[in-house]
Amino acid sequence: MTIVGEQRVVIRNSHGENLVGILHETGSKDLVIICHGFQSKKERIPMVTLATALGREGISAFRFDFAGNGESEGSFMYGNYRREAEDLGAVVQHFREKERLITAIVGHSKGGNVVLLYASKNNDVPIVINISGRFHLENGMEGRLGKDFLQRIKQDGFIDVKNRKGKFEYRVTQESLMDRLTTDTRAACLLINQNCRVLTIHGSMDKIVPAKDALEFSRFIQNHKLHIIEGADHEYTLHQDELATVVLDFIKAARGDKNMSKHLQSCENRANFVKARI
């Protein structure tokens, strides 16, 4: 049985903010990084479920809070996809400097978009897993921002989002709204290297992000596998074990493939080359 120790790790991002995460340490050189979704945090399911499941298989995992979320420093911002990809980059770099091999990056919901965006800009992680990411980022905003949100934000410069009880939750500025609207998911998917293996998982009963979005990722990512979990909602509330099994099977199968082993070594050599230059 693998003994897993949990360690609190603080990593400084490129904006000088401290990102807080939990390292599930098994002693393995391999490490999987897990990213949460919109207005979420590292303690939410499925982040904890996946880190725990990986630990049981002897694979170390790191789940962390993006800037402005959970325990991490910084202000919460709507949109923010590129900046969260930068946060992920800071985490990857931190563990590379600790001589860890980043085997996979996994993201849930908005985190799924972030790991794909990272992969489109950096060909240095061989396995990417997108869980319930949204392909059409122009959709899904009216429910949170209300009708005519574009007209209202142009007029006032911002929209204050409140919960069902009328309590203020966060402010959406025109700049942060445009950050979301100008994040091109299709272009990012097309830029992901063909040697990078991508898995998209989606629940058939997801009411937050429609399952049909998962089909779009399949269309535009070269080395892609799609897995629909029947009956699962956006959080996989009643399907945690099945979600963990799908993720683990994909990572183990990819790691066992000879071509993937070569790509892993290539990623490590590339990272060491960059580190040597720095």
mmCIF file of C-alpha atoms in Angstrom:
data_model
loop_
_atom_site.group_PDB
_atom_site.id
_atom_site.type_symbol
_atom_site.label_atom_id
_atom_site.label_comp_id
_atom_site.label_asym_id
_atom_site.label_seq_id
_atom_site.Cartn_x
_atom_site.Cartn_y
_atom_site.Cartn_z
ATOM 1 C CA MET A 1 0.000 0.000 0.000
ATOM 2 C CA THR A 2 1.288 3.451 -0.965
ATOM 3 C CA ILE A 3 1.707 5.848 1.950
ATOM 4 C CA VAL A 4 0.571 9.344 0.969
ATOM 5 C CA GLY A 5 1.598 12.389 2.953
ATOM 6 C CA GLU A 6 -0.143 15.745 2.463
ATOM 7 C CA GLN A 7 2.035 18.849 2.440
ATOM 8 C CA ARG A 8 0.994 22.490 2.161
ATOM 9 C CA VAL A 9 3.057 24.192 -0.553
ATOM 10 C CA VAL A 10 3.175 27.920 -1.358
ATOM 11 C CA ILE A 11 4.322 29.028 -4.832
ATOM 12 C CA ARG A 12 4.854 32.623 -6.003
ATOM 13 C CA ASN A 13 3.295 33.442 -9.379
ATOM 14 C CA SER A 14 4.609 35.910 -11.966
ATOM 15 C CA HIS A 15 2.562 38.715 -10.385
ATOM 16 C CA GLY A 16 4.115 38.255 -6.943
ATOM 17 C CA GLU A 17 1.057 36.516 -5.473
ATOM 18 C CA ASN A 18 1.328 33.396 -3.338
ATOM 19 C CA LEU A 19 -0.539 30.363 -4.669
ATOM 20 C CA VAL A 20 -1.432 27.797 -2.006
ATOM 21 C CA GLY A 21 -1.734 24.091 -2.739
ATOM 22 C CA ILE A 22 -1.697 20.625 -1.219
ATOM 23 C CA LEU A 23 0.900 18.114 -2.390
ATOM 24 C CA HIS A 24 -0.160 14.471 -2.085
ATOM 25 C CA GLU A 25 3.366 13.057 -1.816
ATOM 26 C CA THR A 26 3.996 9.400 -2.612
ATOM 27 C CA GLY A 27 7.721 9.671 -3.264
ATOM 28 C CA SER A 28 7.261 9.269 -7.013
ATOM 29 C CA LYS A 29 9.186 11.483 -9.398
ATOM 30 C CA ASP A 30 6.043 11.727 -11.518
ATOM 31 C CA LEU A 31 3.561 14.438 -10.567
ATOM 32 C CA VAL A 32 0.030 15.240 -11.750
ATOM 33 C CA ILE A 33 -1.227 18.818 -11.298
ATOM 34 C CA ILE A 34 -4.966 19.319 -10.708
ATOM 35 C CA CYS A 35 -6.772 22.606 -11.456
ATOM 36 C CA HIS A 36 -10.166 23.720 -10.105
ATOM 37 C CA GLY A 37 -12.946 25.556 -11.914
ATOM 38 C CA PHE A 38 -14.746 28.909 -11.743
ATOM 39 C CA GLN A 39 -15.237 30.295 -8.215
ATOM 40 C CA SER A 40 -13.999 27.000 -6.848
ATOM 41 C CA LYS A 41 -11.024 25.843 -4.786
ATOM 42 C CA LYS A 42 -8.685 22.925 -4.217
ATOM 43 C CA GLU A 43 -10.918 21.398 -1.505
ATOM 44 C CA ARG A 44 -13.890 20.847 -3.809
ATOM 45 C CA ILE A 45 -14.800 17.626 -5.519
ATOM 46 C CA PRO A 46 -13.514 16.266 -7.832
ATOM 47 C CA MET A 47 -10.063 17.762 -7.047
ATOM 48 C CA VAL A 48 -9.688 15.910 -3.743
ATOM 49 C CA THR A 49 -11.102 12.678 -5.175
ATOM 50 C CA LEU A 50 -8.626 12.669 -8.069
ATOM 51 C CA ALA A 51 -5.585 13.541 -5.929
ATOM 52 C CA THR A 52 -6.481 10.796 -3.458
ATOM 53 C CA ALA A 53 -7.043 8.224 -6.209
ATOM 54 C CA LEU A 54 -3.716 9.071 -7.861
ATOM 55 C CA GLY A 55 -1.964 8.769 -4.502
ATOM 56 C CA ARG A 56 -3.354 5.278 -4.007
ATOM 57 C CA GLU A 57 -1.741 4.310 -7.319
ATOM 58 C CA GLY A 58 1.617 5.667 -6.173
ATOM 59 C CA ILE A 59 1.428 8.842 -8.296
ATOM 60 C CA SER A 60 2.016 12.142 -6.505
ATOM 61 C CA ALA A 61 -0.549 14.891 -7.150
ATOM 62 C CA PHE A 62 -0.779 18.612 -6.474
ATOM 63 C CA ARG A 63 -4.071 20.520 -6.211
ATOM 64 C CA PHE A 64 -3.917 24.283 -5.758
ATOM 65 C CA ASP A 65 -5.952 27.476 -5.676
ATOM 66 C CA PHE A 66 -5.630 29.925 -8.557
ATOM 67 C CA ALA A 67 -4.925 33.548 -7.578
ATOM 68 C CA GLY A 68 -8.020 35.187 -6.078
ATOM 69 C CA ASN A 69 -9.526 31.836 -5.119
ATOM 70 C CA GLY A 70 -9.434 29.769 -1.931
ATOM 71 C CA GLU A 71 -6.328 30.406 0.180
ATOM 72 C CA SER A 72 -4.267 32.002 -2.594
ATOM 73 C CA GLU A 73 -3.482 35.706 -2.686
ATOM 74 C CA GLY A 74 -4.860 38.113 -5.276
ATOM 75 C CA SER A 75 -8.283 39.402 -6.227
ATOM 76 C CA PHE A 76 -10.940 37.225 -7.823
ATOM 77 C CA MET A 77 -11.512 38.159 -11.463
ATOM 78 C CA TYR A 78 -14.113 37.014 -13.968
ATOM 79 C CA GLY A 79 -12.636 35.589 -17.183
ATOM 80 C CA ASN A 80 -8.928 35.461 -16.379
ATOM 81 C CA TYR A 81 -8.194 32.368 -18.498
ATOM 82 C CA ARG A 82 -4.764 33.489 -19.714
ATOM 83 C CA ARG A 83 -3.669 34.596 -16.264
ATOM 84 C CA GLU A 84 -4.733 31.290 -14.730
ATOM 85 C CA ALA A 85 -2.723 29.499 -17.430
ATOM 86 C CA GLU A 86 0.212 31.610 -16.235
ATOM 87 C CA ASP A 87 -0.472 30.492 -12.649
ATOM 88 C CA LEU A 88 -0.368 26.887 -13.858
ATOM 89 C CA GLY A 89 2.927 27.670 -15.564
ATOM 90 C CA ALA A 90 4.367 28.957 -12.283
ATOM 91 C CA VAL A 91 3.332 25.698 -10.583
ATOM 92 C CA VAL A 92 4.842 23.577 -13.358
ATOM 93 C CA GLN A 93 8.089 25.546 -13.183
ATOM 94 C CA HIS A 94 8.258 25.257 -9.381
ATOM 95 C CA PHE A 95 8.064 21.475 -9.435
ATOM 96 C CA ARG A 96 10.419 21.184 -12.399
ATOM 97 C CA GLU A 97 12.991 23.015 -10.309
ATOM 98 C CA LYS A 98 12.394 20.343 -7.648
ATOM 99 C CA GLU A 99 13.338 17.697 -10.266
ATOM 100 C CA ARG A 100 9.761 16.454 -10.637
ATOM 101 C CA LEU A 101 8.440 15.070 -13.928
ATOM 102 C CA ILE A 102 5.067 16.616 -14.751
ATOM 103 C CA THR A 103 3.233 13.636 -16.207
ATOM 104 C CA ALA A 104 -0.191 15.236 -16.610
ATOM 105 C CA ILE A 105 -2.236 18.361 -15.999
ATOM 106 C CA VAL A 106 -5.904 17.885 -15.139
ATOM 107 C CA GLY A 107 -8.572 20.591 -15.023
ATOM 108 C CA HIS A 108 -12.231 20.586 -14.011
ATOM 109 C CA SER A 109 -14.757 22.959 -15.644
ATOM 110 C CA LYS A 110 -12.959 26.277 -16.251
ATOM 111 C CA GLY A 111 -9.795 24.484 -15.152
ATOM 112 C CA GLY A 112 -10.281 22.225 -18.186
ATOM 113 C CA ASN A 113 -10.045 25.274 -20.432
ATOM 114 C CA VAL A 114 -6.971 26.457 -18.539
ATOM 115 C CA VAL A 115 -5.021 23.198 -18.985
ATOM 116 C CA LEU A 116 -5.854 23.178 -22.712
ATOM 117 C CA LEU A 117 -4.764 26.820 -23.034
ATOM 118 C CA TYR A 118 -1.513 25.984 -21.244
ATOM 119 C CA ALA A 119 -0.905 23.011 -23.558
ATOM 120 C CA SER A 120 -1.494 25.190 -26.615
ATOM 121 C CA LYS A 121 1.337 27.503 -25.543
ATOM 122 C CA ASN A 122 3.755 25.012 -23.959
ATOM 123 C CA ASN A 123 4.604 21.636 -25.454
ATOM 124 C CA ASP A 124 6.090 20.340 -22.202
ATOM 125 C CA VAL A 125 3.393 18.145 -20.590
ATOM 126 C CA PRO A 126 2.523 14.890 -22.405
ATOM 127 C CA ILE A 127 -0.949 14.223 -20.940
ATOM 128 C CA VAL A 128 -3.799 16.742 -20.630
ATOM 129 C CA ILE A 129 -7.200 15.918 -19.141
ATOM 130 C CA ASN A 130 -10.126 18.272 -19.646
ATOM 131 C CA ILE A 131 -13.056 17.479 -17.336
ATOM 132 C CA SER A 132 -16.282 19.285 -18.286
ATOM 133 C CA GLY A 133 -14.602 22.276 -19.915
ATOM 134 C CA ARG A 134 -16.695 24.712 -21.961
ATOM 135 C CA PHE A 135 -15.884 25.000 -25.672
ATOM 136 C CA HIS A 136 -18.179 27.915 -26.525
ATOM 137 C CA LEU A 137 -17.115 30.549 -23.997
ATOM 138 C CA GLU A 138 -19.658 33.026 -25.376
ATOM 139 C CA ASN A 139 -22.349 30.781 -23.902
ATOM 140 C CA GLY A 140 -23.318 30.325 -20.268
ATOM 141 C CA MET A 141 -23.024 33.976 -19.244
ATOM 142 C CA GLU A 142 -26.636 35.110 -19.307
ATOM 143 C CA GLY A 143 -27.507 32.882 -16.369
ATOM 144 C CA ARG A 144 -24.958 34.655 -14.172
ATOM 145 C CA LEU A 145 -24.959 38.166 -15.650
ATOM 146 C CA GLY A 146 -28.611 38.508 -16.678
ATOM 147 C CA LYS A 147 -30.181 39.470 -19.989
ATOM 148 C CA ASP A 148 -28.705 42.314 -22.061
ATOM 149 C CA PHE A 149 -25.444 42.015 -20.095
ATOM 150 C CA LEU A 150 -23.346 43.337 -22.987
ATOM 151 C CA GLN A 151 -25.462 46.469 -23.260
ATOM 152 C CA ARG A 152 -25.469 47.034 -19.487
ATOM 153 C CA ILE A 153 -21.724 46.562 -19.069
ATOM 154 C CA LYS A 154 -20.996 48.977 -21.929
ATOM 155 C CA GLN A 155 -23.250 51.521 -20.263
ATOM 156 C CA ASP A 156 -22.050 51.130 -16.656
ATOM 157 C CA GLY A 157 -18.580 49.665 -17.122
ATOM 158 C CA PHE A 158 -19.320 46.740 -14.796
ATOM 159 C CA ILE A 159 -21.970 44.331 -13.516
ATOM 160 C CA ASP A 160 -22.222 43.278 -9.886
ATOM 161 C CA VAL A 161 -23.238 39.629 -9.594
ATOM 162 C CA LYS A 162 -25.383 38.695 -6.602
ATOM 163 C CA ASN A 163 -26.505 35.332 -5.286
ATOM 164 C CA ARG A 164 -30.112 34.211 -4.929
ATOM 165 C CA LYS A 165 -30.381 35.978 -1.580
ATOM 166 C CA GLY A 166 -29.268 39.246 -3.144
ATOM 167 C CA LYS A 167 -25.828 39.213 -1.529
ATOM 168 C CA PHE A 168 -22.923 40.613 -3.570
ATOM 169 C CA GLU A 169 -20.573 37.910 -4.897
ATOM 170 C CA TYR A 170 -18.220 39.525 -7.403
ATOM 171 C CA ARG A 171 -17.875 42.346 -9.932
ATOM 172 C CA VAL A 172 -17.522 41.753 -13.666
ATOM 173 C CA THR A 173 -15.723 44.582 -15.463
ATOM 174 C CA GLN A 174 -15.834 45.166 -19.194
ATOM 175 C CA GLU A 175 -12.141 44.209 -19.356
ATOM 176 C CA SER A 176 -12.681 40.872 -17.580
ATOM 177 C CA LEU A 177 -15.721 40.103 -19.729
ATOM 178 C CA MET A 178 -13.698 40.730 -22.889
ATOM 179 C CA ASP A 179 -10.952 38.459 -21.526
ATOM 180 C CA ARG A 180 -13.451 35.616 -21.651
ATOM 181 C CA LEU A 181 -14.962 36.574 -24.998
ATOM 182 C CA THR A 182 -11.541 36.887 -26.683
ATOM 183 C CA THR A 183 -10.231 33.546 -25.382
ATOM 184 C CA ASP A 184 -10.341 31.426 -28.535
ATOM 185 C CA THR A 185 -10.873 27.797 -27.523
ATOM 186 C CA ARG A 186 -10.861 26.509 -31.104
ATOM 187 C CA ALA A 187 -7.535 28.179 -31.894
ATOM 188 C CA ALA A 188 -6.025 26.814 -28.661
ATOM 189 C CA CYS A 189 -7.168 23.284 -29.492
ATOM 190 C CA LEU A 190 -5.615 23.464 -32.959
ATOM 191 C CA LEU A 191 -2.261 24.538 -31.477
ATOM 192 C CA ILE A 192 -1.907 21.555 -29.132
ATOM 193 C CA ASN A 193 0.964 19.338 -30.291
ATOM 194 C CA GLN A 194 -0.065 16.034 -31.879
ATOM 195 C CA ASN A 195 2.225 14.145 -29.478
ATOM 196 C CA CYS A 196 0.261 15.461 -26.512
ATOM 197 C CA ARG A 197 -2.500 13.047 -25.500
ATOM 198 C CA VAL A 198 -5.731 14.760 -24.526
ATOM 199 C CA LEU A 199 -8.717 13.226 -22.782
ATOM 200 C CA THR A 200 -12.045 15.043 -22.495
ATOM 201 C CA ILE A 201 -14.516 13.718 -19.920
ATOM 202 C CA HIS A 202 -18.079 15.024 -19.674
ATOM 203 C CA GLY A 203 -21.229 14.066 -17.815
ATOM 204 C CA SER A 204 -24.296 13.382 -19.952
ATOM 205 C CA MET A 205 -26.522 15.186 -17.415
ATOM 206 C CA ASP A 206 -24.339 18.279 -17.017
ATOM 207 C CA LYS A 207 -26.656 21.300 -16.654
ATOM 208 C CA ILE A 208 -23.829 23.849 -16.321
ATOM 209 C CA VAL A 209 -21.870 23.036 -19.493
ATOM 210 C CA PRO A 210 -23.788 21.025 -22.123
ATOM 211 C CA ALA A 211 -22.253 17.676 -23.099
ATOM 212 C CA LYS A 212 -22.326 18.722 -26.763
ATOM 213 C CA ASP A 213 -19.372 21.035 -26.007
ATOM 214 C CA ALA A 214 -17.265 17.906 -25.431
ATOM 215 C CA LEU A 215 -17.841 16.895 -29.060
ATOM 216 C CA GLU A 216 -16.288 20.165 -30.234
ATOM 217 C CA PHE A 217 -13.026 19.419 -28.419
ATOM 218 C CA SER A 218 -12.988 16.089 -30.240
ATOM 219 C CA ARG A 219 -13.247 17.868 -33.575
ATOM 220 C CA PHE A 220 -10.289 20.200 -33.152
ATOM 221 C CA ILE A 221 -7.691 18.392 -30.983
ATOM 222 C CA GLN A 222 -5.495 16.015 -32.987
ATOM 223 C CA ASN A 223 -4.600 13.352 -30.406
ATOM 224 C CA HIS A 224 -7.892 13.212 -28.522
ATOM 225 C CA LYS A 225 -10.099 10.735 -26.698
ATOM 226 C CA LEU A 226 -13.653 11.493 -25.560
ATOM 227 C CA HIS A 227 -15.380 9.775 -22.651
ATOM 228 C CA ILE A 228 -18.985 10.558 -21.678
ATOM 229 C CA ILE A 229 -20.061 9.423 -18.208
ATOM 230 C CA GLU A 230 -23.740 8.555 -18.429
ATOM 231 C CA GLY A 231 -25.938 10.233 -15.826
ATOM 232 C CA ALA A 232 -23.150 12.391 -14.361
ATOM 233 C CA ASP A 233 -23.719 16.052 -13.480
ATOM 234 C CA HIS A 234 -21.154 18.870 -13.667
ATOM 235 C CA GLU A 235 -19.565 17.994 -10.307
ATOM 236 C CA TYR A 236 -19.852 14.201 -10.837
ATOM 237 C CA THR A 237 -21.663 14.150 -7.514
ATOM 238 C CA LEU A 238 -22.750 10.503 -7.756
ATOM 239 C CA HIS A 239 -19.984 9.416 -10.125
ATOM 240 C CA GLN A 240 -16.739 10.231 -8.287
ATOM 241 C CA ASP A 241 -15.365 6.681 -8.428
ATOM 242 C CA GLU A 242 -16.113 6.327 -12.133
ATOM 243 C CA LEU A 243 -14.486 9.684 -12.868
ATOM 244 C CA ALA A 244 -11.346 8.695 -10.940
ATOM 245 C CA THR A 245 -11.181 5.345 -12.741
ATOM 246 C CA VAL A 246 -11.411 6.968 -16.200
ATOM 247 C CA VAL A 247 -8.670 9.479 -15.327
ATOM 248 C CA LEU A 248 -6.368 6.838 -13.820
ATOM 249 C CA ASP A 249 -6.841 4.395 -16.701
ATOM 250 C CA PHE A 250 -5.977 7.081 -19.256
ATOM 251 C CA ILE A 251 -2.840 8.206 -17.391
ATOM 252 C CA LYS A 252 -1.623 4.637 -16.778
ATOM 253 C CA ALA A 253 -2.248 3.579 -20.386
ATOM 254 C CA ALA A 254 -0.425 6.646 -21.723
ATOM 255 C CA ARG A 255 2.530 6.181 -19.376
ATOM 256 C CA GLY A 256 2.847 2.546 -20.444
ATOM 257 C CA ASP A 257 2.989 3.373 -24.149
ATOM 258 C CA LYS A 258 6.500 3.346 -25.680
ATOM 259 C CA ASN A 259 5.835 6.416 -27.812
ATOM 260 C CA MET A 260 4.537 8.258 -24.763
ATOM 261 C CA SER A 261 7.661 7.292 -22.815
ATOM 262 C CA LYS A 262 9.740 8.920 -25.544
ATOM 263 C CA HIS A 263 7.560 12.036 -25.408
ATOM 264 C CA LEU A 264 7.896 12.146 -21.608
ATOM 265 C CA GLN A 265 11.666 12.036 -21.952
ATOM 266 C CA SER A 266 11.505 14.706 -24.648
ATOM 267 C CA CYS A 267 9.464 16.963 -22.345
ATOM 268 C CA GLU A 268 11.940 16.416 -19.514
ATOM 269 C CA ASN A 269 14.932 17.146 -21.777
ATOM 270 C CA ARG A 270 13.241 20.308 -23.055
ATOM 271 C CA ALA A 271 12.535 21.468 -19.508
ATOM 272 C CA ASN A 272 16.125 20.775 -18.451
ATOM 273 C CA PHE A 273 17.409 22.700 -21.480
ATOM 274 C CA VAL A 274 15.276 25.740 -20.592
ATOM 275 C CA LYS A 275 16.354 25.475 -16.948
ATOM 276 C CA ALA A 276 20.044 25.331 -17.973
ATOM 277 C CA ARG A 277 19.644 28.469 -20.088
ATOM 278 C CA ILE A 278 18.025 30.300 -17.161
#
